[in-house]
């Protein structure tokens, strides 16, 4: 067993399966005591059972580590407080929070119900805020903390059929950048990871959806990393980088978003101006129409080119 996280206490949400399970196991192997949170729900967030979290706790204990079960729903503000308080009650503090719990309800935006929007935002974006909010109070007091949240290229780059999920995941990246700036001075770092791994969540995306996206020439998320050779990406591959971010060595890594897929770890740039046009005063629409194609728009690619006759649409006929 490693000692990098000896005497540290961690909460990992959604740790009963997939990426979260791998993170909980490695944090424990490195010496951290772990609250294994998982509501044991289906991929769409329905149902609920205690078994996944319980099994991971048993696995950690069998390897000589320390862990306790928590099955609270991260989407509920009070329940999230109980997740963090479980760490305090059982182990005396909370040093590391990994916001990992997640669900999927993919629909094209014109078919997306309010309920499917709300459910996905509630687990990912509200869940990340809820746990972060309660942990931040303790971490600020103790002047130490590590918060690591799962974002996704589905939001950072965009992916069809995932308006709810993508909005939540890009929201998590924004939340990360803001909270990093609020908590940094208290010795707390806040970072996000856009992971990719073969888990049950990915298995639910039908091959048909992938084929349709490819046939229509719709850009896939992570396309900018697709030049990398094909990789086996196991759920356990994300954990070593989480451990690194949790250690003292990473004390100045704050407010960043990383991509982790198999053996690839990439730093994703902060959004920054790529090209700029500046005028002393307000632009007119005519001036913009003239200058845009040769400046800002010179090499922009439409990720989903229209499949309509060129003359269709109002004002396009003449
Ligand atoms: N697998 C990928 O390639 C991939 C890509 C991008 C982002 N992610 C993100 O990584 C995280 C883990 O995904 P995974 O692929 O391991 O999924 P998974 O479905 O295998 O595991 C997610 C776990 O979260 C739990 N959970 C769901 N809602 C919960 C709630 N309200 N409260 C507590 N627990 C809850 C589930 O019971 C499940 O065990 C998610 O946030 C996901 O969006 C995964």
mmCIF file of C-alpha atoms and ligand atoms in Angstrom, residues 13-20 37-43 45 52 72-75 99-103 123-124 150-153 165 169 194-202, ligand 1:
data_model
loop_
_atom_site.group_PDB
_atom_site.id
_atom_site.type_symbol
_atom_site.label_atom_id
_atom_site.label_comp_id
_atom_site.label_asym_id
_atom_site.label_seq_id
_atom_site.Cartn_x
_atom_site.Cartn_y
_atom_site.Cartn_z
ATOM 1 C CA UNK A 13 -19.473 10.238 -5.184
ATOM 2 C CA UNK A 14 -20.807 7.619 -7.589
ATOM 3 C CA UNK A 15 -17.999 5.336 -6.389
ATOM 4 C CA UNK A 16 -19.936 2.075 -6.620
ATOM 5 C CA UNK A 17 -19.120 1.537 -10.264
ATOM 6 C CA UNK A 18 -16.968 2.574 -13.188
ATOM 7 C CA UNK A 19 -14.551 5.487 -12.899
ATOM 8 C CA UNK A 20 -15.560 6.365 -9.321
ATOM 9 C CA UNK A 37 -20.985 7.266 -1.935
ATOM 10 C CA UNK A 38 -23.302 5.708 -4.496
ATOM 11 C CA UNK A 39 -27.090 5.803 -4.786
ATOM 12 C CA UNK A 40 -26.939 2.611 -6.863
ATOM 13 C CA UNK A 41 -29.161 3.969 -9.626
ATOM 14 C CA UNK A 42 -29.633 2.927 -13.252
ATOM 15 C CA UNK A 43 -27.809 4.900 -15.946
ATOM 16 C CA UNK A 45 -31.025 7.824 -12.614
ATOM 17 C CA UNK A 52 -22.602 -1.161 -5.481
ATOM 18 C CA UNK A 72 -27.275 9.525 -0.342
ATOM 19 C CA UNK A 73 -28.415 11.293 -3.505
ATOM 20 C CA UNK A 74 -25.930 14.047 -4.498
ATOM 21 C CA UNK A 75 -28.737 15.983 -6.197
ATOM 22 C CA UNK A 99 -17.518 14.765 -7.652
ATOM 23 C CA UNK A 100 -18.064 11.812 -9.960
ATOM 24 C CA UNK A 101 -21.715 10.647 -9.672
ATOM 25 C CA UNK A 102 -23.524 10.853 -12.990
ATOM 26 C CA UNK A 103 -26.446 9.784 -15.145
ATOM 27 C CA UNK A 123 -27.250 15.085 -10.580
ATOM 28 C CA UNK A 124 -24.251 16.558 -12.404
ATOM 29 C CA UNK A 150 -15.743 15.018 -13.590
ATOM 30 C CA UNK A 151 -16.492 17.184 -16.613
ATOM 31 C CA UNK A 152 -16.771 15.841 -20.164
ATOM 32 C CA UNK A 153 -15.752 16.600 -23.728
ATOM 33 C CA UNK A 165 -25.451 16.458 -20.061
ATOM 34 C CA UNK A 169 -20.522 19.210 -17.798
ATOM 35 C CA UNK A 194 -12.858 15.164 -18.686
ATOM 36 C CA UNK A 195 -12.466 11.379 -18.556
ATOM 37 C CA UNK A 196 -13.103 8.737 -21.180
ATOM 38 C CA UNK A 197 -13.388 5.041 -20.363
ATOM 39 C CA UNK A 198 -15.424 1.984 -21.209
ATOM 40 C CA UNK A 199 -18.098 1.905 -18.507
ATOM 41 C CA UNK A 200 -21.779 0.942 -18.463
ATOM 42 C CA UNK A 201 -22.597 4.629 -19.095
ATOM 43 C CA UNK A 202 -20.771 4.601 -22.433
HETATM 44 N N1 LIG B 1 -17.192 6.835 -19.025
HETATM 45 C C1 LIG B 1 -16.832 7.858 -19.776
HETATM 46 O O1 LIG B 1 -16.236 7.707 -20.862
HETATM 47 C C2 LIG B 1 -17.102 9.250 -19.293
HETATM 48 C C3 LIG B 1 -16.865 10.305 -20.178
HETATM 49 C C4 LIG B 1 -17.065 11.605 -19.744
HETATM 50 C C5 LIG B 1 -17.487 11.838 -18.443
HETATM 51 N N2 LIG B 1 -17.741 10.797 -17.593
HETATM 52 C C6 LIG B 1 -18.199 11.101 -16.244
HETATM 53 O O2 LIG B 1 -17.507 10.313 -15.295
HETATM 54 C C7 LIG B 1 -18.363 10.037 -14.178
HETATM 55 C C8 LIG B 1 -18.427 8.541 -13.927
HETATM 56 O O3 LIG B 1 -19.019 7.922 -15.052
HETATM 57 P P1 LIG B 1 -19.000 6.333 -15.306
HETATM 58 O O4 LIG B 1 -18.795 6.165 -16.764
HETATM 59 O O5 LIG B 1 -18.079 5.669 -14.354
HETATM 60 O O6 LIG B 1 -20.547 5.982 -14.995
HETATM 61 P P2 LIG B 1 -21.237 4.756 -14.184
HETATM 62 O O7 LIG B 1 -22.667 4.788 -14.593
HETATM 63 O O8 LIG B 1 -20.451 3.514 -14.365
HETATM 64 O O9 LIG B 1 -21.103 5.215 -12.667
HETATM 65 C C9 LIG B 1 -21.799 6.330 -12.154
HETATM 66 C C10 LIG B 1 -22.238 6.034 -10.747
HETATM 67 O O10 LIG B 1 -22.893 7.205 -10.208
HETATM 68 C C11 LIG B 1 -23.957 6.754 -9.390
HETATM 69 N N3 LIG B 1 -24.957 7.824 -9.261
HETATM 70 C C12 LIG B 1 -25.766 8.304 -10.228
HETATM 71 N N4 LIG B 1 -26.564 9.256 -9.755
HETATM 72 C C13 LIG B 1 -26.254 9.414 -8.443
HETATM 73 C C14 LIG B 1 -26.728 10.275 -7.426
HETATM 74 N N5 LIG B 1 -27.714 11.152 -7.670
HETATM 75 N N6 LIG B 1 -26.168 10.196 -6.199
HETATM 76 C C15 LIG B 1 -25.196 9.281 -5.942
HETATM 77 N N7 LIG B 1 -24.719 8.423 -6.869
HETATM 78 C C16 LIG B 1 -25.229 8.495 -8.119
HETATM 79 C C17 LIG B 1 -24.523 5.543 -10.101
HETATM 80 O O11 LIG B 1 -25.249 4.692 -9.228
HETATM 81 C C18 LIG B 1 -23.249 4.880 -10.660
HETATM 82 O O12 LIG B 1 -22.770 3.849 -9.830
HETATM 83 C C19 LIG B 1 -19.712 10.663 -14.533
HETATM 84 O O13 LIG B 1 -19.811 11.955 -13.965
HETATM 85 C C20 LIG B 1 -19.669 10.761 -16.029
HETATM 86 O O14 LIG B 1 -20.549 11.765 -16.521
HETATM 87 C C21 LIG B 1 -17.569 9.503 -17.995
#
